[in-house]
Amino acid sequence: MRTRARPWARVRIALVCALAAAGGLAGCSSSDDATPHVAPSPTASILNSPSPHATSPAELCTHLITYWAKQELDEGQGSGLDYQEKGLSDGQNAILLTTLTAARAERAAHGAAAGDRLIEQRAQRGCAERYRNGTPTTDPWAQTKLPTPSGSP
């Protein structure tokens, strides 16, 4: 009968194997000189590495609109998903719909490549306009709320 190793024992074995493999690779060098290889300090590599790029809301919007517009046009009948299932807001969906209308006409007149270029241009322009002042903060239910007199809850 085989006994089961304790979970911490498995973790320790995996850690020892990983460290052994990393240690074996750290001593390898492609040069034939006698100078020992010294790895740079971890803080030096962190300080000298480029900072990560944070995706702006406008860039994310552009990516989403471009992706879904091309999906809609390439599949012919659309994906069958509503805008929320695509991860779009109502405003982003409006950009998608106007982009699709223009791209369909452009593809019909000048081909798929021209339609794809138009998608990218319209998506970028529409998203830049939408997010020019930061993230839109309008209340989607504002039109259905009745104004309350001051002093009442």
mmCIF file of C-alpha atoms in Angstrom:
data_model
loop_
_atom_site.group_PDB
_atom_site.id
_atom_site.type_symbol
_atom_site.label_atom_id
_atom_site.label_comp_id
_atom_site.label_asym_id
_atom_site.label_seq_id
_atom_site.Cartn_x
_atom_site.Cartn_y
_atom_site.Cartn_z
ATOM 1 C CA MET A 1 0.000 0.000 0.000
ATOM 2 C CA ARG A 2 1.350 3.386 -0.999
ATOM 3 C CA THR A 3 1.277 6.179 1.560
ATOM 4 C CA ARG A 4 0.462 9.683 0.510
ATOM 5 C CA ALA A 5 3.104 12.328 1.027
ATOM 6 C CA ARG A 6 2.087 15.258 3.137
ATOM 7 C CA PRO A 7 1.332 18.400 1.111
ATOM 8 C CA TRP A 8 4.183 20.357 2.739
ATOM 9 C CA ALA A 9 6.598 17.575 1.826
ATOM 10 C CA ARG A 10 5.584 17.826 -1.832
ATOM 11 C CA VAL A 11 6.085 21.572 -1.746
ATOM 12 C CA ARG A 12 9.520 21.164 -0.153
ATOM 13 C CA ILE A 13 10.558 18.590 -2.762
ATOM 14 C CA ALA A 14 9.386 20.829 -5.597
ATOM 15 C CA LEU A 15 11.205 23.808 -4.090
ATOM 16 C CA VAL A 16 14.458 21.860 -3.692
ATOM 17 C CA CYS A 17 14.234 20.639 -7.297
ATOM 18 C CA ALA A 18 13.562 24.155 -8.606
ATOM 19 C CA LEU A 19 16.457 25.622 -6.624
ATOM 20 C CA ALA A 20 18.797 22.857 -7.777
ATOM 21 C CA ALA A 21 17.869 23.462 -11.405
ATOM 22 C CA ALA A 22 18.260 27.232 -11.031
ATOM 23 C CA GLY A 23 21.584 26.816 -9.273
ATOM 24 C CA GLY A 24 22.886 24.567 -12.014
ATOM 25 C CA LEU A 25 21.932 27.090 -14.678
ATOM 26 C CA ALA A 26 23.349 30.079 -12.803
ATOM 27 C CA GLY A 27 26.889 28.693 -13.014
ATOM 28 C CA CYS A 28 26.748 28.214 -16.780
ATOM 29 C CA SER A 29 28.602 30.674 -18.947
ATOM 30 C CA SER A 30 29.223 30.816 -22.668
ATOM 31 C CA SER A 31 32.561 32.623 -22.323
ATOM 32 C CA ASP A 32 35.845 30.807 -21.849
ATOM 33 C CA ASP A 33 37.474 33.406 -19.639
ATOM 34 C CA ALA A 34 38.503 32.652 -16.091
ATOM 35 C CA THR A 35 36.570 35.578 -14.637
ATOM 36 C CA PRO A 36 33.796 34.266 -12.390
ATOM 37 C CA HIS A 37 30.281 35.221 -13.410
ATOM 38 C CA VAL A 38 28.624 37.564 -10.934
ATOM 39 C CA ALA A 39 24.893 38.034 -11.290
ATOM 40 C CA PRO A 40 23.608 41.598 -11.015
ATOM 41 C CA SER A 41 21.776 42.428 -7.830
ATOM 42 C CA PRO A 42 17.974 42.119 -7.984
ATOM 43 C CA THR A 43 17.528 45.773 -7.066
ATOM 44 C CA ALA A 44 19.750 46.882 -9.950
ATOM 45 C CA SER A 45 17.608 45.026 -12.467
ATOM 46 C CA ILE A 46 14.428 46.471 -10.958
ATOM 47 C CA LEU A 47 15.775 50.025 -11.011
ATOM 48 C CA ASN A 48 17.031 49.729 -14.599
ATOM 49 C CA SER A 49 13.935 48.048 -16.038
ATOM 50 C CA PRO A 50 11.368 50.121 -17.895
ATOM 51 C CA SER A 51 8.249 50.924 -15.959
ATOM 52 C CA PRO A 52 5.164 48.950 -16.957
ATOM 53 C CA HIS A 53 2.639 50.697 -19.151
ATOM 54 C CA ALA A 54 -0.761 51.131 -17.582
ATOM 55 C CA THR A 55 -3.514 50.804 -20.166
ATOM 56 C CA SER A 56 -5.621 53.927 -20.202
ATOM 57 C CA PRO A 57 -9.422 53.691 -20.388
ATOM 58 C CA ALA A 58 -9.281 55.130 -23.934
ATOM 59 C CA GLU A 59 -6.749 52.490 -25.037
ATOM 60 C CA LEU A 60 -8.825 49.704 -23.505
ATOM 61 C CA CYS A 61 -11.947 51.085 -25.182
ATOM 62 C CA THR A 62 -10.142 51.236 -28.539
ATOM 63 C CA HIS A 63 -8.976 47.650 -28.182
ATOM 64 C CA LEU A 64 -12.471 46.411 -27.288
ATOM 65 C CA ILE A 65 -14.196 48.324 -30.095
ATOM 66 C CA THR A 66 -11.626 47.196 -32.680
ATOM 67 C CA TYR A 67 -11.854 43.579 -31.567
ATOM 68 C CA TRP A 68 -15.648 43.377 -31.528
ATOM 69 C CA ALA A 69 -16.100 45.328 -34.761
ATOM 70 C CA LYS A 70 -13.796 42.921 -36.606
ATOM 71 C CA GLN A 71 -15.580 39.953 -35.004
ATOM 72 C CA GLU A 72 -18.950 41.272 -36.099
ATOM 73 C CA LEU A 73 -17.825 41.895 -39.678
ATOM 74 C CA ASP A 74 -15.823 38.681 -40.092
ATOM 75 C CA GLU A 75 -18.610 36.454 -38.774
ATOM 76 C CA GLY A 76 -21.209 38.176 -40.928
ATOM 77 C CA GLN A 77 -24.135 37.921 -38.527
ATOM 78 C CA GLY A 78 -22.399 39.043 -35.382
ATOM 79 C CA SER A 79 -21.432 37.087 -32.342
ATOM 80 C CA GLY A 80 -24.899 36.849 -30.828
ATOM 81 C CA LEU A 81 -23.716 38.560 -27.650
ATOM 82 C CA ASP A 82 -25.217 41.741 -26.284
ATOM 83 C CA TYR A 83 -22.967 44.677 -25.449
ATOM 84 C CA GLN A 84 -22.725 43.779 -21.757
ATOM 85 C CA GLU A 85 -21.626 40.235 -22.572
ATOM 86 C CA LYS A 86 -18.899 41.784 -24.722
ATOM 87 C CA GLY A 87 -17.695 43.818 -21.743
ATOM 88 C CA LEU A 88 -18.808 47.135 -23.222
ATOM 89 C CA SER A 89 -20.549 50.042 -21.589
ATOM 90 C CA ASP A 90 -23.518 51.714 -23.229
ATOM 91 C CA GLY A 91 -21.292 54.520 -24.491
ATOM 92 C CA GLN A 92 -18.720 52.074 -25.874
ATOM 93 C CA ASN A 93 -21.518 50.171 -27.590
ATOM 94 C CA ALA A 94 -22.645 53.387 -29.278
ATOM 95 C CA ILE A 95 -19.100 53.832 -30.627
ATOM 96 C CA LEU A 96 -19.127 50.197 -31.804
ATOM 97 C CA LEU A 97 -22.432 50.577 -33.651
ATOM 98 C CA THR A 98 -21.420 53.742 -35.490
ATOM 99 C CA THR A 99 -18.037 52.207 -36.300
ATOM 100 C CA LEU A 100 -19.705 49.077 -37.685
ATOM 101 C CA THR A 101 -22.040 51.086 -39.904
ATOM 102 C CA ALA A 102 -19.146 53.046 -41.403
ATOM 103 C CA ALA A 103 -16.899 49.969 -41.708
ATOM 104 C CA ARG A 104 -19.552 47.955 -43.569
ATOM 105 C CA ALA A 105 -19.865 50.726 -46.151
ATOM 106 C CA GLU A 106 -16.084 51.084 -46.415
ATOM 107 C CA ARG A 107 -15.582 47.323 -46.856
ATOM 108 C CA ALA A 108 -18.258 47.211 -49.549
ATOM 109 C CA ALA A 109 -16.704 50.117 -51.428
ATOM 110 C CA HIS A 110 -12.966 49.527 -50.932
ATOM 111 C CA GLY A 111 -12.388 46.044 -49.482
ATOM 112 C CA ALA A 112 -11.701 44.425 -46.118
ATOM 113 C CA ALA A 113 -8.331 46.105 -45.504
ATOM 114 C CA ALA A 114 -9.840 49.573 -45.942
ATOM 115 C CA GLY A 115 -12.705 48.634 -43.628
ATOM 116 C CA ASP A 116 -10.260 47.420 -40.970
ATOM 117 C CA ARG A 117 -8.268 50.657 -41.169
ATOM 118 C CA LEU A 118 -11.482 52.621 -40.764
ATOM 119 C CA ILE A 119 -12.426 50.504 -37.729
ATOM 120 C CA GLU A 120 -9.134 51.329 -36.039
ATOM 121 C CA GLN A 121 -9.418 55.042 -36.843
ATOM 122 C CA ARG A 122 -13.045 55.366 -35.747
ATOM 123 C CA ALA A 123 -12.499 53.337 -32.584
ATOM 124 C CA GLN A 124 -9.480 55.388 -31.593
ATOM 125 C CA ARG A 125 -11.202 58.708 -32.328
ATOM 126 C CA GLY A 126 -14.465 57.726 -30.612
ATOM 127 C CA CYS A 127 -12.750 56.380 -27.511
ATOM 128 C CA ALA A 128 -10.407 59.365 -27.245
ATOM 129 C CA GLU A 129 -13.451 61.650 -27.351
ATOM 130 C CA ARG A 130 -15.337 59.574 -24.789
ATOM 131 C CA TYR A 131 -12.447 59.538 -22.304
ATOM 132 C CA ARG A 132 -10.931 62.968 -23.002
ATOM 133 C CA ASN A 133 -11.895 64.186 -19.504
ATOM 134 C CA GLY A 134 -11.312 60.902 -17.699
ATOM 135 C CA THR A 135 -13.790 58.139 -17.060
ATOM 136 C CA PRO A 136 -17.425 59.066 -17.728
ATOM 137 C CA THR A 137 -19.326 59.151 -14.457
ATOM 138 C CA THR A 138 -22.913 59.653 -15.539
ATOM 139 C CA ASP A 139 -25.597 57.796 -13.653
ATOM 140 C CA PRO A 140 -27.395 55.427 -16.068
ATOM 141 C CA TRP A 141 -30.602 55.706 -14.006
ATOM 142 C CA ALA A 142 -30.584 59.517 -13.782
ATOM 143 C CA GLN A 143 -33.355 59.843 -16.370
ATOM 144 C CA THR A 144 -35.719 57.578 -14.424
ATOM 145 C CA LYS A 145 -35.224 59.186 -10.998
ATOM 146 C CA LEU A 146 -37.669 61.804 -9.854
ATOM 147 C CA PRO A 147 -36.172 64.900 -8.272
ATOM 148 C CA THR A 148 -36.620 65.059 -4.522
ATOM 149 C CA PRO A 149 -37.386 68.267 -2.676
ATOM 150 C CA SER A 150 -34.476 69.497 -0.580
ATOM 151 C CA GLY A 151 -34.545 68.230 2.979
ATOM 152 C CA SER A 152 -36.387 64.992 2.162
ATOM 153 C CA PRO A 153 -34.670 61.581 1.895
#
